[in-house]
GROMACS .gro file of C-alpha atoms in nm:
model
  510
    1MET     CA    1  -2.762 -10.454   3.229
    2THR     CA    2  -2.423 -10.341   3.078
    3THR     CA    3  -2.265 -10.082   3.062
    4PHE     CA    4  -1.995  -9.962   2.854
    5ALA     CA    5  -1.649  -9.801   2.932
    6SER     CA    6  -1.643  -9.397   2.969
    7GLY     CA    7  -1.439  -9.298   2.638
    8THR     CA    8  -1.559  -9.596   2.393
    9ASP     CA    9  -1.700  -9.347   2.056
   10THR     CA   10  -2.009  -9.542   1.858
   11LEU     CA   11  -1.823  -9.630   1.628
   12THR     CA   12  -1.543  -9.826   1.802
   13ARG     CA   13  -1.782 -10.007   2.010
   14ASP     CA   14  -1.954 -10.121   1.705
   15ALA     CA   15  -1.640 -10.202   1.556
   16LEU     CA   16  -1.567 -10.427   1.811
   17THR     CA   17  -1.935 -10.595   1.789
   18VAL     CA   18  -1.917 -10.733   1.575
   19LEU     CA   19  -1.584 -10.932   1.617
   20GLN     CA   20  -1.618 -11.318   1.742
   21PRO     CA   21  -1.224 -11.372   1.934
   22GLY     CA   22  -1.079 -11.639   2.133
   23PHE     CA   23  -0.804 -11.675   2.340
   24THR     CA   24  -0.579 -11.906   2.561
   25GLY     CA   25  -0.665 -12.067   2.902
   26THR     CA   26  -0.957 -12.154   3.138
   27THR     CA   27  -1.063 -11.883   3.320
   28ALA     CA   28  -1.105 -11.495   3.110
   29PRO     CA   29  -0.729 -11.294   3.036
   30ASP     CA   30  -0.799 -10.907   3.242
   31TRP     CA   31  -0.748 -10.804   2.826
   32LEU     CA   32  -1.061 -11.022   2.723
   33LEU     CA   33  -1.308 -10.838   3.057
   34ARG     CA   34  -1.131 -10.533   2.902
   35ARG     CA   35  -1.254 -10.513   2.589
   36LEU     CA   36  -1.618 -10.683   2.669
   37GLY     CA   37  -1.656 -10.378   2.886
   38GLU     CA   38  -1.546 -10.213   2.596
   39GLY     CA   39  -1.804 -10.266   2.339
   40LEU     CA   40  -1.681 -10.636   2.222
   41ALA     CA   41  -2.021 -10.896   2.222
   42SER     CA   42  -1.916 -11.191   2.121
   43VAL     CA   43  -1.584 -11.551   2.259
   44GLY     CA   44  -1.520 -11.787   2.111
   45LEU     CA   45  -1.395 -12.109   2.238
   46PHE     CA   46  -1.202 -12.432   2.234
   47GLY     CA   47  -1.109 -12.769   2.332
   48ARG     CA   48  -0.812 -12.527   2.486
   49ASN     CA   49  -1.087 -12.306   2.729
   50ILE     CA   50  -1.204 -12.636   2.838
   51ALA     CA   51  -1.118 -12.862   3.063
   52SER     CA   52  -1.468 -13.010   3.223
   53PRO     CA   53  -1.822 -12.832   3.228
   54GLU     CA   54  -1.788 -12.753   3.547
   55GLN     CA   55  -1.532 -12.519   3.466
   56LEU     CA   56  -1.630 -12.388   3.112
   57ALA     CA   57  -1.991 -12.280   3.329
   58ALA     CA   58  -1.752 -12.106   3.556
   59LEU     CA   59  -1.617 -11.958   3.310
   60THR     CA   60  -1.867 -11.855   3.135
   61ALA     CA   61  -2.009 -11.722   3.470
   62GLN     CA   62  -1.703 -11.476   3.453
   63LEU     CA   63  -1.816 -11.380   3.084
   64ARG     CA   64  -2.079 -11.220   3.235
   65ALA     CA   65  -1.980 -11.043   3.529
   66GLU     CA   66  -1.843 -10.792   3.241
   67ARG     CA   67  -2.098 -10.812   2.994
   68ASP     CA   68  -2.425 -10.973   3.105
   69ASP     CA   69  -2.582 -11.040   2.676
   70VAL     CA   70  -2.222 -11.181   2.606
   71LEU     CA   71  -2.256 -11.429   2.339
   72VAL     CA   72  -2.067 -11.756   2.397
   73ALA     CA   73  -2.007 -11.935   2.110
   74ILE     CA   74  -1.803 -12.269   2.028
   75ASP     CA   75  -1.724 -12.551   1.807
   76GLU     CA   76  -1.916 -12.838   1.911
   77GLU     CA   77  -2.121 -13.050   1.618
   78GLY     CA   78  -2.081 -13.333   1.793
   79GLY     CA   79  -1.921 -13.663   1.671
   80ASP     CA   80  -1.543 -13.634   1.559
   81VAL     CA   81  -1.564 -13.250   1.603
   82THR     CA   82  -1.627 -13.168   1.961
   83ARG     CA   83  -1.498 -12.948   2.202
   84LEU     CA   84  -1.690 -13.028   2.564
   85GLU     CA   85  -1.547 -13.318   2.554
   86VAL     CA   86  -1.161 -13.259   2.354
   87ARG     CA   87  -1.002 -13.495   2.590
   88ALA     CA   88  -1.258 -13.777   2.643
   89GLY     CA   89  -1.426 -13.758   2.311
   90SER     CA   90  -1.813 -13.690   2.261
   91SER     CA   91  -2.082 -13.848   2.375
   92TYR     CA   92  -2.329 -13.785   2.050
   93PRO     CA   93  -2.251 -13.956   1.705
   94GLY     CA   94  -2.183 -13.672   1.408
   95ASN     CA   95  -2.391 -13.589   1.105
   96HIS     CA   96  -2.313 -13.823   0.916
   97ALA     CA   97  -2.401 -14.113   1.207
   98LEU     CA   98  -2.767 -13.950   1.232
   99GLY     CA   99  -2.756 -13.994   0.815
  100ALA     CA  100  -2.726 -14.333   0.820
  101VAL     CA  101  -2.959 -14.358   1.064
  102ASP     CA  102  -3.232 -14.122   0.875
  103ASP     CA  103  -3.466 -14.054   1.138
  104PRO     CA  104  -3.533 -13.688   1.141
  105GLU     CA  105  -3.649 -13.712   1.525
  106LEU     CA  106  -3.398 -13.850   1.650
  107THR     CA  107  -3.160 -13.549   1.507
  108ARG     CA  108  -3.373 -13.324   1.692
  109GLU     CA  109  -3.316 -13.580   2.031
  110VAL     CA  110  -2.961 -13.565   2.006
  111ALA     CA  111  -2.978 -13.159   1.941
  112HIS     CA  112  -3.159 -13.069   2.235
  113ASP     CA  113  -2.982 -13.283   2.451
  114LEU     CA  114  -2.667 -13.165   2.294
  115GLY     CA  115  -2.778 -12.809   2.338
  116ARG     CA  116  -2.934 -12.875   2.687
  117ARG     CA  117  -2.565 -12.931   2.771
  118LEU     CA  118  -2.510 -12.625   2.671
  119ALA     CA  119  -2.692 -12.422   2.831
  120ALA     CA  120  -2.619 -12.499   3.088
  121CYS     CA  121  -2.252 -12.450   3.087
  122GLY     CA  122  -2.365 -12.036   2.995
  123VAL     CA  123  -2.326 -12.088   2.539
  124ASN     CA  124  -2.536 -11.997   2.432
  125LEU     CA  125  -2.422 -11.973   2.029
  126ASN     CA  126  -2.329 -12.281   1.909
  127TRP     CA  127  -2.146 -12.287   1.513
  128ALA     CA  128  -2.294 -12.558   1.422
  129PRO     CA  129  -2.469 -12.818   1.191
  130SER     CA  130  -2.261 -12.855   0.881
  131ALA     CA  131  -2.466 -12.798   0.642
  132ASP     CA  132  -2.314 -12.910   0.340
  133VAL     CA  133  -2.426 -13.163   0.082
  134ASN     CA  134  -2.073 -13.392   0.099
  135SER     CA  135  -2.057 -13.470  -0.294
  136ASN     CA  136  -1.770 -13.505  -0.347
  137PRO     CA  137  -1.627 -13.847  -0.141
  138GLY     CA  138  -1.254 -13.740  -0.142
  139ASN     CA  139  -1.354 -13.387   0.006
  140PRO     CA  140  -1.045 -13.377   0.291
  141VAL     CA  141  -1.262 -13.155   0.574
  142ILE     CA  142  -1.647 -13.227   0.563
  143GLY     CA  143  -1.656 -13.584   0.527
  144VAL     CA  144  -1.859 -13.717   0.815
  145ARG     CA  145  -1.876 -13.383   0.972
  146SER     CA  146  -2.161 -13.381   0.695
  147PHE     CA  147  -2.562 -13.568   0.743
  148GLY     CA  148  -2.516 -13.774   0.403
  149ALA     CA  149  -2.394 -13.750   0.011
  150ASP     CA  150  -2.791 -13.703  -0.059
  151PRO     CA  151  -2.966 -13.339  -0.047
  152ALA     CA  152  -3.309 -13.402   0.073
  153LEU     CA  153  -3.164 -13.559   0.336
  154VAL     CA  154  -2.911 -13.344   0.414
  155ALA     CA  155  -3.209 -13.059   0.389
  156ARG     CA  156  -3.441 -13.229   0.685
  157HIS     CA  157  -3.142 -13.345   0.864
  158THR     CA  158  -3.024 -12.976   0.933
  159ALA     CA  159  -3.386 -12.864   1.016
  160ALA     CA  160  -3.413 -13.139   1.223
  161TYR     CA  161  -3.135 -13.014   1.431
  162VAL     CA  162  -3.139 -12.614   1.359
  163THR     CA  163  -3.519 -12.744   1.583
  164GLY     CA  164  -3.370 -12.972   1.807
  165LEU     CA  165  -3.046 -12.697   1.988
  166GLN     CA  166  -3.264 -12.410   1.958
  167ALA     CA  167  -3.578 -12.548   2.157
  168ALA     CA  168  -3.296 -12.596   2.382
  169GLY     CA  169  -3.242 -12.207   2.403
  170VAL     CA  170  -2.873 -12.260   2.168
  171ALA     CA  171  -2.837 -12.061   1.895
  172ALA     CA  172  -2.768 -12.252   1.601
  173CYS     CA  173  -2.547 -12.132   1.332
  174THR     CA  174  -2.618 -12.316   1.026
  175LYS     CA  175  -2.312 -12.377   0.825
  176HIS     CA  176  -2.078 -12.321   0.521
  177PHE     CA  177  -2.256 -12.115   0.306
  178PRO     CA  178  -2.320 -12.192   0.053
  179GLY     CA  179  -2.196 -12.523  -0.002
  180HIS     CA  180  -1.826 -12.659   0.095
  181GLY     CA  181  -1.943 -12.995  -0.005
  182ASP     CA  182  -1.781 -13.060  -0.341
  183THR     CA  183  -1.462 -12.930  -0.218
  184ALA     CA  184  -1.148 -13.144  -0.206
  185THR     CA  185  -0.880 -12.844  -0.079
  186ASP     CA  186  -0.915 -12.771   0.281
  187SER     CA  187  -0.955 -12.343   0.316
  188HIS     CA  188  -0.808 -12.379   0.612
  189HIS     CA  189  -0.432 -12.481   0.404
  190ALA     CA  190  -0.603 -12.331   0.027
  191LEU     CA  191  -0.898 -12.197  -0.111
  192PRO     CA  192  -1.102 -12.390  -0.267
  193ARG     CA  193  -1.319 -12.423  -0.622
  194ILE     CA  194  -1.593 -12.506  -0.712
  195ASP     CA  195  -1.707 -12.539  -1.038
  196VAL     CA  196  -2.050 -12.635  -1.076
  197SER     CA  197  -2.344 -12.480  -1.279
  198ALA     CA  198  -2.597 -12.173  -1.095
  199ALA     CA  199  -2.881 -12.479  -1.165
  200ASP     CA  200  -2.664 -12.687  -0.964
  201LEU     CA  201  -2.560 -12.528  -0.668
  202THR     CA  202  -2.993 -12.453  -0.647
  203ALA     CA  203  -3.057 -12.751  -0.621
  204ARG     CA  204  -2.773 -12.979  -0.473
  205GLU     CA  205  -2.531 -12.679  -0.239
  206LEU     CA  206  -2.903 -12.430  -0.170
  207THR     CA  207  -3.151 -12.709  -0.086
  208PRO     CA  208  -2.956 -12.772   0.337
  209PHE     CA  209  -2.961 -12.341   0.407
  210ARG     CA  210  -3.258 -12.293   0.193
  211ALA     CA  211  -3.414 -12.551   0.510
  212ALA     CA  212  -3.248 -12.411   0.810
  213ILE     CA  213  -3.385 -12.069   0.668
  214ALA     CA  214  -3.742 -12.223   0.733
  215ALA     CA  215  -3.685 -12.431   1.087
  216GLY     CA  216  -3.530 -12.069   1.167
  217THR     CA  217  -3.164 -12.066   1.202
  218ARG     CA  218  -3.054 -11.758   1.384
  219ALA     CA  219  -2.713 -11.766   1.213
  220VAL     CA  220  -2.569 -11.873   0.973
  221MET     CA  221  -2.164 -11.933   0.895
  222SER     CA  222  -1.989 -11.797   0.557
  223ALA     CA  223  -1.710 -12.101   0.350
  224HIS     CA  224  -1.394 -11.970   0.240
  225ILE     CA  225  -1.433 -12.120  -0.118
  226LEU     CA  226  -1.412 -11.959  -0.458
  227VAL     CA  227  -1.842 -12.060  -0.719
  228PRO     CA  228  -1.719 -11.911  -1.004
  229ALA     CA  229  -2.146 -11.959  -1.093
  230LEU     CA  230  -2.198 -11.757  -0.838
  231ASP     CA  231  -1.866 -11.536  -0.803
  232PRO     CA  232  -1.539 -11.553  -1.079
  233GLU     CA  233  -1.381 -11.271  -0.790
  234ARG     CA  234  -1.420 -11.363  -0.476
  235PRO     CA  235  -1.395 -11.628  -0.155
  236ALA     CA  236  -1.753 -11.656  -0.109
  237THR     CA  237  -1.722 -11.470   0.298
  238LEU     CA  238  -1.592 -11.148   0.090
  239SER     CA  239  -1.883 -11.133  -0.204
  240ARG     CA  240  -2.139 -10.914  -0.209
  241ARG     CA  241  -2.283 -11.126  -0.452
  242ILE     CA  242  -2.308 -11.368  -0.234
  243LEU     CA  243  -2.410 -11.303   0.121
  244THR     CA  244  -2.583 -11.013   0.025
  245GLY     CA  245  -2.728 -11.127  -0.316
  246LEU     CA  246  -2.801 -11.528  -0.239
  247LEU     CA  247  -2.848 -11.539   0.108
  248ARG     CA  248  -3.035 -11.184   0.180
  249GLU     CA  249  -3.205 -11.144  -0.106
  250GLU     CA  250  -3.305 -11.424  -0.279
  251LEU     CA  251  -3.290 -11.676  -0.026
  252GLY     CA  252  -3.505 -11.459   0.206
  253TYR     CA  253  -3.283 -11.448   0.506
  254ASP     CA  254  -3.266 -11.159   0.762
  255GLY     CA  255  -3.044 -11.373   1.061
  256LEU     CA  256  -2.703 -11.288   1.200
  257ILE     CA  257  -2.439 -11.433   0.980
  258VAL     CA  258  -2.120 -11.518   1.075
  259THR     CA  259  -1.781 -11.549   0.889
  260ASP     CA  260  -1.553 -11.916   0.932
  261GLY     CA  261  -1.178 -11.834   1.080
  262MET     CA  262  -1.079 -11.497   0.940
  263GLU     CA  263  -0.762 -11.677   1.029
  264MET     CA  264  -0.819 -11.974   0.739
  265GLN     CA  265  -0.524 -11.980   0.486
  266ALA     CA  266  -0.844 -11.935   0.177
  267ILE     CA  267  -0.815 -11.601   0.326
  268ALA     CA  268  -0.505 -11.497   0.482
  269ALA     CA  269  -0.303 -11.583   0.285
  270GLY     CA  270  -0.488 -11.390  -0.041
  271TYR     CA  271  -0.574 -11.060   0.112
  272GLY     CA  272  -0.498 -11.122   0.548
  273ILE     CA  273  -0.692 -11.086   0.803
  274GLU     CA  274  -0.749 -10.696   0.821
  275ARG     CA  275  -0.851 -10.674   0.512
  276GLY     CA  276  -1.081 -11.000   0.478
  277SER     CA  277  -1.232 -10.888   0.754
  278VAL     CA  278  -1.293 -10.511   0.595
  279LEU     CA  279  -1.444 -10.701   0.278
  280ALA     CA  280  -1.606 -10.913   0.468
  281VAL     CA  281  -1.860 -10.711   0.611
  282ALA     CA  282  -1.891 -10.471   0.316
  283ALA     CA  283  -2.059 -10.810   0.200
  284GLY     CA  284  -2.221 -10.845   0.396
  285ALA     CA  285  -2.161 -11.053   0.739
  286ASP     CA  286  -2.196 -10.967   1.043
  287ALA     CA  287  -1.967 -11.098   1.236
  288ILE     CA  288  -1.583 -11.204   1.205
  289CYS     CA  289  -1.426 -11.520   1.374
  290VAL     CA  290  -1.100 -11.603   1.464
  291GLY     CA  291  -0.960 -11.677   1.750
  292GLY     CA  292  -0.860 -12.082   1.665
  293GLY     CA  293  -0.554 -11.938   1.598
  294LEU     CA  294  -0.482 -11.650   1.626
  295ALA     CA  295  -0.592 -11.541   2.023
  296ASP     CA  296  -0.455 -11.235   2.146
  297ASP     CA  297  -0.595 -10.911   2.223
  298ASP     CA  298  -0.363 -10.734   1.964
  299THR     CA  299  -0.556 -10.921   1.726
  300VAL     CA  300  -0.883 -10.794   1.876
  301ARG     CA  301  -0.726 -10.406   1.826
  302ARG     CA  302  -0.534 -10.509   1.507
  303LEU     CA  303  -0.906 -10.541   1.304
  304ARG     CA  304  -1.075 -10.371   1.612
  305ASP     CA  305  -0.861 -10.107   1.441
  306ALA     CA  306  -0.907 -10.258   1.063
  307LEU     CA  307  -1.246 -10.143   1.009
  308VAL     CA  308  -1.255  -9.784   1.168
  309GLY     CA  309  -0.987  -9.692   0.972
  310ALA     CA  310  -1.219  -9.853   0.631
  311VAL     CA  311  -1.520  -9.636   0.752
  312ARG     CA  312  -1.337  -9.376   0.833
  313ALA     CA  313  -1.108  -9.315   0.507
  314GLY     CA  314  -1.510  -9.447   0.303
  315GLU     CA  315  -1.416  -9.796   0.259
  316LEU     CA  316  -1.682  -9.951   0.465
  317PRO     CA  317  -2.031  -9.731   0.499
  318GLU     CA  318  -1.997  -9.714   0.860
  319GLU     CA  319  -2.478  -9.787   0.824
  320ARG     CA  320  -2.321 -10.158   0.712
  321LEU     CA  321  -2.101 -10.191   1.077
  322ALA     CA  322  -2.374 -10.006   1.220
  323GLU     CA  323  -2.622 -10.285   1.086
  324ALA     CA  324  -2.374 -10.550   1.136
  325ALA     CA  325  -2.305 -10.512   1.482
  326ALA     CA  326  -2.771 -10.406   1.550
  327ARG     CA  327  -2.774 -10.793   1.431
  328VAL     CA  328  -2.492 -10.927   1.668
  329ARG     CA  329  -2.709 -10.758   1.960
  330THR     CA  330  -3.063 -10.902   1.844
  331LEU     CA  331  -2.925 -11.240   1.909
  332ALA     CA  332  -2.763 -11.182   2.262
  333THR     CA  333  -3.142 -11.068   2.327
  334TRP     CA  334  -3.266 -11.351   2.115
  335THR     CA  335  -3.009 -11.600   2.351
  336ALA     CA  336  -3.041 -11.392   2.668
  337GLY     CA  337  -3.444 -11.475   2.643
  338ALA     CA  338  -3.423 -11.790   2.584
  339THR     CA  339  -3.627 -11.939   2.848
  340ALA     CA  340  -3.515 -12.345   2.773
  341ARG     CA  341  -3.225 -12.403   3.049
  342GLU     CA  342  -3.342 -12.764   3.215
  343PRO     CA  343  -3.354 -12.784   3.560
  344GLY     CA  344  -2.985 -12.984   3.634
  345GLY     CA  345  -2.733 -12.746   3.463
  346ARG     CA  346  -2.611 -12.406   3.613
  347ALA     CA  347  -2.440 -12.177   3.477
  348ASP     CA  348  -2.240 -12.023   3.743
  349GLY     CA  349  -2.020 -12.349   3.832
  350GLY     CA  350  -2.240 -12.568   3.985
  351PRO     CA  351  -2.305 -12.929   3.924
  352VAL     CA  352  -2.347 -12.968   3.512
  353ALA     CA  353  -2.636 -13.250   3.393
  354ASP     CA  354  -2.403 -13.501   3.215
  355ALA     CA  355  -2.566 -13.602   2.879
  356SER     CA  356  -2.844 -13.850   2.873
  357ASP     CA  357  -2.763 -14.206   2.650
  358VAL     CA  358  -2.976 -14.082   2.347
  359GLY     CA  359  -2.632 -14.060   2.164
  360LEU     CA  360  -2.508 -14.377   2.252
  361ARG     CA  361  -2.890 -14.473   2.121
  362ALA     CA  362  -2.767 -14.364   1.812
  363ALA     CA  363  -2.451 -14.468   1.800
  364ARG     CA  364  -2.602 -14.811   1.829
  365ARG     CA  365  -2.881 -14.732   1.532
  366ALA     CA  366  -2.661 -14.648   1.324
  367LEU     CA  367  -2.390 -14.921   1.282
  368ARG     CA  368  -2.427 -15.110   0.961
  369ILE     CA  369  -2.262 -15.419   1.024
  370THR     CA  370  -2.124 -15.698   0.757
  371PRO     CA  371  -1.975 -16.056   0.816
  372GLY     CA  372  -1.750 -16.224   0.672
  373THR     CA  373  -1.762 -16.536   0.370
  374ASP     CA  374  -1.704 -16.764   0.644
  375GLY     CA  375  -2.052 -16.793   0.843
  376PRO     CA  376  -2.189 -16.621   1.137
  377PHE     CA  377  -1.855 -16.389   1.318
  378THR     CA  378  -1.879 -16.500   1.659
  379PRO     CA  379  -1.765 -16.232   1.915
  380LEU     CA  380  -1.404 -16.164   2.047
  381THR     CA  381  -1.356 -16.444   2.446
  382GLU     CA  382  -0.959 -16.307   2.456
  383ALA     CA  383  -0.802 -15.910   2.385
  384PRO     CA  384  -0.692 -15.855   2.015
  385TYR     CA  385  -0.502 -15.606   1.932
  386VAL     CA  386  -0.601 -15.380   1.801
  387ALA     CA  387  -0.418 -15.211   1.511
  388ALA     CA  388  -0.527 -14.774   1.441
  389LEU     CA  389  -0.464 -14.726   1.108
  390THR     CA  390  -0.461 -14.291   1.116
  391PRO     CA  391  -0.486 -14.048   0.881
  392VAL     CA  392  -0.319 -13.722   0.958
  393ALA     CA  393  -0.566 -13.473   1.189
  394ASN     CA  394  -0.850 -13.281   1.044
  395ILE     CA  395  -0.775 -12.920   1.164
  396ALA     CA  396  -1.134 -12.912   1.207
  397VAL     CA  397  -1.128 -13.231   1.433
  398GLY     CA  398  -0.819 -13.205   1.596
  399ASP     CA  399  -0.526 -13.407   1.678
  400GLU     CA  400  -0.614 -13.422   2.104
  401THR     CA  401  -0.971 -13.557   2.057
  402PRO     CA  402  -0.939 -13.946   2.103
  403TRP     CA  403  -1.055 -14.221   1.862
  404GLY     CA  404  -1.126 -14.550   1.775
  405VAL     CA  405  -1.222 -14.862   1.930
  406ALA     CA  406  -0.934 -14.917   2.130
  407ALA     CA  407  -1.061 -14.768   2.443
  408GLU     CA  408  -1.369 -14.921   2.501
  409LEU     CA  409  -1.229 -15.280   2.403
  410LEU     CA  410  -0.957 -15.253   2.739
  411ARG     CA  411  -1.332 -15.165   2.918
  412LEU     CA  412  -1.464 -15.478   2.709
  413LEU     CA  413  -1.190 -15.715   2.699
  414PRO     CA  414  -0.903 -15.644   2.994
  415GLY     CA  415  -0.523 -15.655   2.810
  416THR     CA  416  -0.593 -15.547   2.465
  417GLY     CA  417  -0.344 -15.381   2.279
  418THR     CA  418  -0.359 -15.126   2.069
  419GLY     CA  419  -0.082 -14.911   1.827
  420SER     CA  420  -0.110 -14.613   1.560
  421PHE     CA  421   0.006 -14.743   1.188
  422SER     CA  422   0.072 -14.482   0.881
  423GLY     CA  423   0.208 -14.457   0.560
  424ASP     CA  424   0.441 -14.719   0.376
  425GLY     CA  425   0.459 -15.040   0.566
  426ALA     CA  426   0.177 -14.963   0.808
  427GLY     CA  427   0.103 -15.296   0.742
  428PRO     CA  428   0.400 -15.532   0.841
  429ALA     CA  429   0.491 -15.343   1.147
  430ALA     CA  430   0.137 -15.341   1.272
  431LEU     CA  431   0.195 -15.741   1.204
  432ALA     CA  432   0.460 -15.731   1.384
  433ALA     CA  433   0.349 -15.600   1.719
  434ALA     CA  434   0.039 -15.756   1.758
  435GLY     CA  435   0.172 -16.110   1.754
  436SER     CA  436  -0.060 -16.402   1.764
  437ARG     CA  437  -0.318 -16.155   1.893
  438ARG     CA  438  -0.687 -16.127   1.645
  439VAL     CA  439  -0.645 -15.844   1.520
  440VAL     CA  440  -0.835 -15.488   1.439
  441ALA     CA  441  -0.799 -15.276   1.172
  442VAL     CA  442  -0.972 -14.956   1.253
  443VAL     CA  443  -0.959 -14.702   0.953
  444ARG     CA  444  -1.075 -14.356   0.902
  445ASP     CA  445  -1.178 -14.291   0.484
  446GLU     CA  446  -0.979 -14.544   0.398
  447HIS     CA  447  -1.134 -14.459   0.028
  448ARG     CA  448  -0.901 -14.165   0.085
  449HIS     CA  449  -0.529 -14.307   0.194
  450PRO     CA  450  -0.341 -14.514  -0.109
  451TRP     CA  451  -0.185 -14.633   0.238
  452MET     CA  452  -0.435 -14.740   0.435
  453ALA     CA  453  -0.575 -14.952   0.150
  454ALA     CA  454  -0.293 -15.126   0.159
  455ALA     CA  455  -0.213 -15.197   0.513
  456LEU     CA  456  -0.510 -15.317   0.525
  457ASP     CA  457  -0.477 -15.551   0.223
  458ALA     CA  458  -0.136 -15.659   0.347
  459LEU     CA  459  -0.304 -15.717   0.738
  460LEU     CA  460  -0.581 -15.939   0.517
  461ALA     CA  461  -0.326 -16.118   0.350
  462ALA     CA  462  -0.174 -16.225   0.625
  463ARG     CA  463  -0.488 -16.298   0.873
  464PRO     CA  464  -0.763 -16.351   0.743
  465ASP     CA  465  -0.979 -16.340   1.045
  466THR     CA  466  -0.858 -15.982   1.089
  467LEU     CA  467  -1.187 -15.739   1.177
  468VAL     CA  468  -1.178 -15.450   1.027
  469VAL     CA  469  -1.400 -15.104   1.195
  470GLU     CA  470  -1.485 -14.841   0.880
  471MET     CA  471  -1.485 -14.510   1.095
  472GLY     CA  472  -1.460 -14.235   0.821
  473VAL     CA  473  -1.691 -14.199   0.506
  474PRO     CA  474  -1.807 -14.605   0.432
  475GLN     CA  475  -1.678 -14.535   0.081
  476ALA     CA  476  -1.436 -14.870   0.033
  477ALA     CA  477  -1.632 -15.312  -0.067
  478PRO     CA  478  -1.640 -15.391   0.278
  479ARG     CA  479  -1.391 -15.722   0.364
  480GLY     CA  480  -1.279 -15.870   0.674
  481ALA     CA  481  -1.445 -16.175   0.870
  482LEU     CA  482  -1.672 -15.899   1.003
  483HIS     CA  483  -1.704 -15.524   0.862
  484LEU     CA  484  -1.812 -15.256   1.068
  485ALA     CA  485  -1.935 -14.887   0.992
  486THR     CA  486  -1.982 -14.650   1.188
  487HIS     CA  487  -2.044 -14.344   1.035
  488GLY     CA  488  -1.820 -14.130   1.242
  489ALA     CA  489  -1.495 -14.180   1.556
  490ALA     CA  490  -1.675 -13.982   1.812
  491ARG     CA  491  -1.646 -14.252   2.144
  492VAL     CA  492  -1.987 -14.306   2.143
  493CYS     CA  493  -1.960 -14.513   1.809
  494GLY     CA  494  -1.615 -14.723   1.951
  495ARG     CA  495  -1.859 -14.816   2.217
  496ALA     CA  496  -2.096 -14.943   1.956
  497ALA     CA  497  -1.876 -15.125   1.733
  498ALA     CA  498  -1.687 -15.302   2.062
  499GLU     CA  499  -2.034 -15.424   2.178
  500VAL     CA  500  -2.052 -15.587   1.900
  501ILE     CA  501  -1.685 -15.776   1.876
  502ALA     CA  502  -1.711 -15.830   2.250
  503GLY     CA  503  -2.082 -15.992   2.217
  504THR     CA  504  -2.212 -15.702   2.525
  505ARG     CA  505  -2.463 -15.533   2.282
  506PRO     CA  506  -2.783 -15.512   2.433
  507PRO     CA  507  -3.070 -15.715   2.284
  508THR     CA  508  -3.271 -15.418   2.245
  509ALA     CA  509  -2.991 -15.215   1.982
  510PRO     CA  510  -3.136 -15.318   1.606
   0.00000   0.00000   0.00000
C-alpha cells in the first residue's frame, strides 16, 4: 500500500498526481522518488532512460518500491518510434506497415507481443497507438506512424492495436485527438491548423477514435492543433469544447485524457507550460505529459505550484483537479490489477523475454516489391554500396535510432559499404563514394524532399541498375532496377528488404 509523506495536503497531492514528468538517467533520481512519496502518480520514460530490458525492469522496480501503483508510461509505438530498442531499431514494424498488410488479427498480435515485452519490463501505460488518418501526404510528423489514409482502415487497426496491447496488461493511450493527420506543421515546432468542416472531421478524423473508445482504450492523448471548425480560439489540448464537449459528452469517453508534451512549441511558445497546464486541466485533461525536453524537479515544482495557485485563485475549480487526479488513480488501479503478465518476463530486474518473430513476419508481409523494366531481378551476390539519402529526423522519432538496410545487408553480404547523404549534391557525392559497387539507394518520404528526388534522379541517370528502397510513405512512382517499399524504417523492415536484395528471403514469405 502506498503511503504519502506527512505534511502533503490533498490539493498538493492532486496537483502532483496529474503530472507525468520525465527524468534523465537510467536509475531514478532522488527528487523523483521523493515526489512519488508526496503524491506523484506517473512517470514518463524516454530513450535516454533505457539501456536494456533488464535495466528497464530494474528501474521500474525501483519506482514501485517507492509507490506500488505508479503509472510508468512510455512512447513505444514500434516501427520508427521506439524507446525500448532506441539504439538498435524496433523488432516490430510500425502502423503504416501493418496498415499495408491490412490484417487486423496480425495488428492485434503485434500489439500484444509488444505489450507483453513492456509489461515484463514493468511498463504499464503506452502512449500509443497513433489513430491519426494520414490524409495529408506532406505531413512532417505523422507519416508512417499512421495506419494509412483511409479512415475505415485506420479505425479497424486502431481497435485491434488497443485490444492486443491491453490484453497484455498495458493501458493503451490512443492519439492524437481529434486527429493530427491533416497537418503540414510539426507541433513540436509550431501550432498546426486544420481547416476542414466539422462534417469532414466527423467522417474522417473522428472515425478511428470512435473505434478506439468502443474497443475500451484506457487513455486518449490530445493534439496540440488548432481546429477552427471545433474551436477557433484554442488548440485541442486547451479546448473545453473539444476535450469535454466533443470527447467526453458527444463521444461518451470516460477514461483518462493525457496531453501531448506540454513543452512542445505549439503550447509552450504561445501559453507557457505553466499556464498551458492549468488551461488543459480546466478544459478536461486529466494528466499533463511533460519531460521529453524538460526533465527535472524544478519543472515538477513549477507545474504543481501553477495548478495549486490556479485553484486558490479561483481560475481552476478544485473539483476539476480532484476529478482529474481520481481518473489517474483509477487507471493505476486497473494496471495494478491486470493479470496478463506472461511467464518469462519479470519486473524486478530478472531476465526479460525477447520479442517473438511476429514483427519480422509482419514486416515481410508489408514489403511491396516492384521489379524494374529490364526483366526479373537477380539477387546480389557481391557487396553493394548503400547510399542513405537522409532527411532531418522527425523529433518524435529521434536521430539516435538507426534506420536503413545497411546493417542487415552487411550481415548477409559482408563488405557492404554505406554512407549518408543529404541536400544539394547528394547524388553526385553518393556516386563518387560508391565507386564501381552496385548502388542501393535508401530514401525516406521521397515525395516530401525535392533534394532527395533530385539525388535519386542523378543516381539512376548514371547507374540505371540502382536499387531503390523507400522506407517512408510510398507516394512517388516506383523506379530503379528494383523498388522496395517497406512502409517504415524499423529494423525488421530493413531486414525484410535486405533478404530480397540478397536473395535469402524464406520460401514461406509472400
